GROMACS .gro file of C-alpha atoms in nm:
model
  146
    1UNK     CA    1   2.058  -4.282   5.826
    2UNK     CA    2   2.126  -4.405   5.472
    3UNK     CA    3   1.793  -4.434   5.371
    4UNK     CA    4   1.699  -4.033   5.510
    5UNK     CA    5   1.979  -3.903   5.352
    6UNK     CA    6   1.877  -4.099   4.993
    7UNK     CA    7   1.537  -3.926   5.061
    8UNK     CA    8   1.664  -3.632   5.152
    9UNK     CA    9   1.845  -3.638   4.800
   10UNK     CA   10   1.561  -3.772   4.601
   11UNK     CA   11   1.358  -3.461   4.694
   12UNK     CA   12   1.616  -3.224   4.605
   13UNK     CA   13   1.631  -3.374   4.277
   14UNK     CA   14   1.296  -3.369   4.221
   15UNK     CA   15   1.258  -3.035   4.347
   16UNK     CA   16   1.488  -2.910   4.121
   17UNK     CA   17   1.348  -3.082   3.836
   18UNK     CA   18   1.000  -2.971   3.897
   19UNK     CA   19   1.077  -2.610   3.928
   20UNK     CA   20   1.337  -2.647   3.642
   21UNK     CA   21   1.043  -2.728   3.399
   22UNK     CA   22   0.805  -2.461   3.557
   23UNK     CA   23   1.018  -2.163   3.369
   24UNK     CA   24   0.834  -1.878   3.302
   25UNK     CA   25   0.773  -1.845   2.919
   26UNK     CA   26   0.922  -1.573   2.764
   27UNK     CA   27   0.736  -1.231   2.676
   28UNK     CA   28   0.651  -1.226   2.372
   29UNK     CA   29   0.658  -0.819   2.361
   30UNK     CA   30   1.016  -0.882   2.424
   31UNK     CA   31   1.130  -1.125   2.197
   32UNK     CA   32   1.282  -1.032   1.835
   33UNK     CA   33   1.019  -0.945   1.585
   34UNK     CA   34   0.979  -1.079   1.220
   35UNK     CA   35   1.079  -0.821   0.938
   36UNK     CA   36   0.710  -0.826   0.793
   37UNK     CA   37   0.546  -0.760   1.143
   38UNK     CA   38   0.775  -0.455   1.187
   39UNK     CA   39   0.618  -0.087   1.128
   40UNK     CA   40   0.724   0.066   0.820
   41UNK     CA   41   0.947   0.371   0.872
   42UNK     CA   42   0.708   0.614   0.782
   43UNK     CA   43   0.941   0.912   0.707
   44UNK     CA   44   1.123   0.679   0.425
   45UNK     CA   45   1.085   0.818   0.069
   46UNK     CA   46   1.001   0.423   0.010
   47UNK     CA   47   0.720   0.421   0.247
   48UNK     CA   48   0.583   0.776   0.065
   49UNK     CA   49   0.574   0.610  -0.235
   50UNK     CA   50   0.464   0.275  -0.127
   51UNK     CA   51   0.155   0.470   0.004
   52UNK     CA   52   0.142   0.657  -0.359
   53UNK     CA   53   0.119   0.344  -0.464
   54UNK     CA   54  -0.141   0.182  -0.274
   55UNK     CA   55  -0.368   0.485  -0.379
   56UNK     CA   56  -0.322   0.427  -0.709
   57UNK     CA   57  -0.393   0.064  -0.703
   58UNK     CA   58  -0.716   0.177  -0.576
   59UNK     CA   59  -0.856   0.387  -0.801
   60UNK     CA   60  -0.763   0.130  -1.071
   61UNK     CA   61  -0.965  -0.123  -0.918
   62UNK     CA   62  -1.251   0.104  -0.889
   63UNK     CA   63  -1.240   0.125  -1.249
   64UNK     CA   64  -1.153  -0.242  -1.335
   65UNK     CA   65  -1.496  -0.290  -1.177
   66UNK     CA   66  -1.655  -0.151  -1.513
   67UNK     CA   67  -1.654  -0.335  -1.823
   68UNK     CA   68  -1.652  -0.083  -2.066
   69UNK     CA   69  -1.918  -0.153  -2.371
   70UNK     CA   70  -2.009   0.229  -2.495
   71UNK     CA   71  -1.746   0.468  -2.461
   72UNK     CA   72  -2.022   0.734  -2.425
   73UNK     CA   73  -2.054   0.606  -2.061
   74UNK     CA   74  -1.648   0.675  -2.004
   75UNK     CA   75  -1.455   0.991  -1.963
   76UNK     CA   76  -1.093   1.033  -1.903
   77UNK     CA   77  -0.877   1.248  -1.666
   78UNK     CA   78  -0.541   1.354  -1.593
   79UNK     CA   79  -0.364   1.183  -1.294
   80UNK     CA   80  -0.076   1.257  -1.101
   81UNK     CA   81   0.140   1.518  -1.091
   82UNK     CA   82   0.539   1.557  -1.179
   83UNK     CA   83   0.750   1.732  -0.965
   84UNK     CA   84   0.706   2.024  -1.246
   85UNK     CA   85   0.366   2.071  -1.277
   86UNK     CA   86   0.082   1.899  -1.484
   87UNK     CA   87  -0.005   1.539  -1.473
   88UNK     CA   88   0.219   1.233  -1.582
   89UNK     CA   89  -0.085   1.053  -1.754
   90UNK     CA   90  -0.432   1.029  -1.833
   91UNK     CA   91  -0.680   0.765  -1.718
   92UNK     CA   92  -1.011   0.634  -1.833
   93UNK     CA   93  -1.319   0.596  -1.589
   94UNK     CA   94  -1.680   0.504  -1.596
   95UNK     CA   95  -1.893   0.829  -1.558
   96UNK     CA   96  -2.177   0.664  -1.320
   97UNK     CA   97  -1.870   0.661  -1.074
   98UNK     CA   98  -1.791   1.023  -1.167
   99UNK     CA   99  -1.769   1.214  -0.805
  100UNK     CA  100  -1.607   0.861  -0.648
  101UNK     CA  101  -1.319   0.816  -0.918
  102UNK     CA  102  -1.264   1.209  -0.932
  103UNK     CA  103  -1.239   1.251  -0.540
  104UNK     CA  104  -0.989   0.958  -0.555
  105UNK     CA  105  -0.766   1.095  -0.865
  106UNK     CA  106  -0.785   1.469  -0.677
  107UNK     CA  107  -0.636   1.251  -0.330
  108UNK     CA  108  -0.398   1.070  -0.539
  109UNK     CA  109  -0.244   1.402  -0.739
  110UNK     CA  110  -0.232   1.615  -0.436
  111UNK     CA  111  -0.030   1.375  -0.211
  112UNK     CA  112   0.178   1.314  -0.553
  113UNK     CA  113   0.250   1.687  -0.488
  114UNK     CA  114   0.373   1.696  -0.125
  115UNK     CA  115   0.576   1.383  -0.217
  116UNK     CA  116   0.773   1.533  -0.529
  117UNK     CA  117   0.812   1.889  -0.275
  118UNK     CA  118   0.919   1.660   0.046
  119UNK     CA  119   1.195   1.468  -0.161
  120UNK     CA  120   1.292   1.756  -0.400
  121UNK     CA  121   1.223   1.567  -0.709
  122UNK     CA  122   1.246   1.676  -1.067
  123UNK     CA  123   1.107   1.587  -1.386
  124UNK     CA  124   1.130   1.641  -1.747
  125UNK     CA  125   0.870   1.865  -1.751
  126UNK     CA  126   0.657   1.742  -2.087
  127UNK     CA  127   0.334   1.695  -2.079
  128UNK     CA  128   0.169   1.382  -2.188
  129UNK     CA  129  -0.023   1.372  -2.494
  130UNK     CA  130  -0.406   1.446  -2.383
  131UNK     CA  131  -0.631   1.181  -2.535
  132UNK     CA  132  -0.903   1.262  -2.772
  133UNK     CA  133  -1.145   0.958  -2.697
  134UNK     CA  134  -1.221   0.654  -2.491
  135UNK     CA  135  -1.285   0.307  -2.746
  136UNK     CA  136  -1.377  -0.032  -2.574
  137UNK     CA  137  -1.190  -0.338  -2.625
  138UNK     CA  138  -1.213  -0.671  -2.489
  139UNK     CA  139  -1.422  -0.480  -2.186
  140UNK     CA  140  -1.155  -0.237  -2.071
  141UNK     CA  141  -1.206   0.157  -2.178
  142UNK     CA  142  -0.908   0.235  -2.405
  143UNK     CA  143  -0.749   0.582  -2.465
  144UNK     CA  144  -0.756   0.719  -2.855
  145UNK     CA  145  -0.458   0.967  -2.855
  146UNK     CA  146  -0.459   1.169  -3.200
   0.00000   0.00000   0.00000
């Protein structure tokens, strides 16, 4: 009778120790999520600009893609828009990329728009000097301003 009921008991134990490691892993759908892997809150004045931003970044490496050695193969062009009207800068660009870089800078100034209307932004309303030449330097198109 002893020795049954020390079987008995050894099974349990066992039992419970084999279905105690068998746990079902959790999902990983519903465990906490890092801070980078979360979605950006796309109706955030941060996230509008962020995007701004990224738009920017590339049309400027479109153009760091050029090395500029005769400023007769560069134009320049406003960019962006403030919340007033007109653009907040100029920027140079290689003309064999003409109807790319253009397309891009039109993108980039239009959704500068909508973002200065969504968030009711203001300005100070000047307009930036307009440049009166390209010269190369070390490679990189450089605006002459008079």
């Amino acid at each position: 009778m002893k020795m049954s009921l020390v079987k008995i008991i050894s099974v349990c134990i066992f039992s419970l120790m084999i279905t105690a490691c068998k746990t079902a892993a959790p999902d990983p759908e519903t465990l906490p999520k890092d801070i980078a892997e979360r979605p950006a809150d796309a109706d955030s004045r941060k996230y509008d600009q962020a995007q701004l931003d990224i738009l920017k970044s590339a049309i400027d490496a479109e153009i760091a893609k050029e090395k500029c050695t005769d400023p007769k193969d560069w134009a320049f062009s406003p960019i962006g828009a403030k919340a007033c009207g007109g653009p907040y800068s100029y920027i140079a660009y290689p003309k064999k990329n003409e109807e790319s870089i253009l397309a891009k800078i039109e993108n980039f100034k239009n959704r500068m728009i909508d973002h200065n209307k969504k968030y009711n932004l203001t300005s100070d309303c000047m307009l930036p000097a307009e440049p009166v030449s390209i010269r190369c330097e070390g490679g990189k198109a450089v605006l002459v301003y008079p």
